[in-house]
């Protein structure tokens, strides 16, 4: 172990400098008394190295890889969280921190809860466990009268850890599972070729196209949270995890199926930018174990305790704001139109074009000519801000009129387009998504008759805004990219009517009541398909012939 890279407190350094014992079993016994940590040194060699290191130590912590989703909780936040739990009369006797890192939660819990008898911490990065051990030693040397629980620290991969051993030791005592699991998704890990994933990595059991398009993508933090709930929610105790809002949403969503005996579910929003320098939305997720299952989470601001909304299941539907949802629930149903996602090509560098004098320029900066036949103006999410649009900044080549169509024939008659695409064949071949496997080389997705409807009512999937934009042709039809959703119409009149209906305040409020603004895709096809246009139009606007 490279002790030079561990933060060791001065008190602990001086303890080891003074300590003359050479037998590591004896020193372990002494350290158990001094720090509570069982088996402080796992072997003699570690102790010898430590003795050498403390003579010259000026420790620093080295950077951790992305694959560990490593965002250590700062001491202030960990303390504010343990104090929050203590104010709720939570008095744990047993504490589990499943990925404890350098142990901010363990240290804060020791300082906050006098009731603690045993602590279990698991962590994959050894340097953090060392840091924690020395901090514990330092703390108890400075505070000899403090309550000193037994502390079991395991240098282990949580995905291989046998939790049954801990479970069998709880024995009805009050448990607290606290922590901040890794902030990384399985797809990031797979792009890093990392094996820091659970064995059953498709635990969401996404199948076929869902697995390909990311519905099988999950956060490691979600996997660990569900694992903890699976294992421990029948114990007496509480759960307090710092996790991404998207993970909280999924846990509450899955609660309908999982039916964990959890209640008093809270989502306390934190400022992840300030606390972790991370551009994600995250919160403290708290719940009580071993109670009658609940299916909603009350949301508060962690710092001010100001209540926000309640999210979760209501009348068999899932809402981001249950109160608002109740008010506008009458619009929940099945949209009579099919919402479509725009064109997907995953080849921005060569397929996203600008028009220049006499030709086109791609994102590589190359200038060239193309026949006009397959060139269409294309709108991106950022173009859908106003009430209507009829011009595009970007253009693309529509190589197929429907999915799977052979591209050879169309290209035969278009030598410039063919030469351009052939020249950039590699870009197409390098597309990672498995949807392109076994398909014609220049394939695109999200294309069909509907793409070429002249009028469209469209919305971005990426932004928090819920207003719909009217897309009109200007000589040629405008298309949308795959960050957008739309319905296509043959006439302006039809499109305007639907846009008008969708932008009404009550529909906007209905959408807000069940959209999750912190999701990667705020607006999804599933969400749009729930807007029962037919229902509200027939009820309130019987004169709209469109729905008759
Ligand atoms: C977001 S950090 C939080 C650390 C600590 N819980 C805290 O609140 O400061 C996630 C921690 O999980 C650890 N970790 C990542 N993958 C792990 C695994 N497979 N087994 C155990 N720990 C892991 C990382 O090393 C890191 O310390």
XYZ file of C-alpha atoms in Angstrom, residues 1 16 40 66 100 147 150 176 212 243 248 292 300 362 513 528:
16
model
C 0.000 0.000 0.000
C 2.521 5.546 15.206
C -6.774 -2.272 11.456
C -14.377 7.932 -13.313
C -17.924 4.355 2.350
C -18.866 6.525 22.316
C -17.087 -1.637 16.856
C -29.242 3.023 9.498
C -30.177 -0.967 -27.583
C -28.393 9.870 -5.131
C -34.949 8.608 -6.856
C -46.658 -0.241 5.396
C -38.058 19.517 0.229
C -19.993 19.972 -43.119
C -47.544 17.542 -13.444
C -46.611 12.845 -25.197
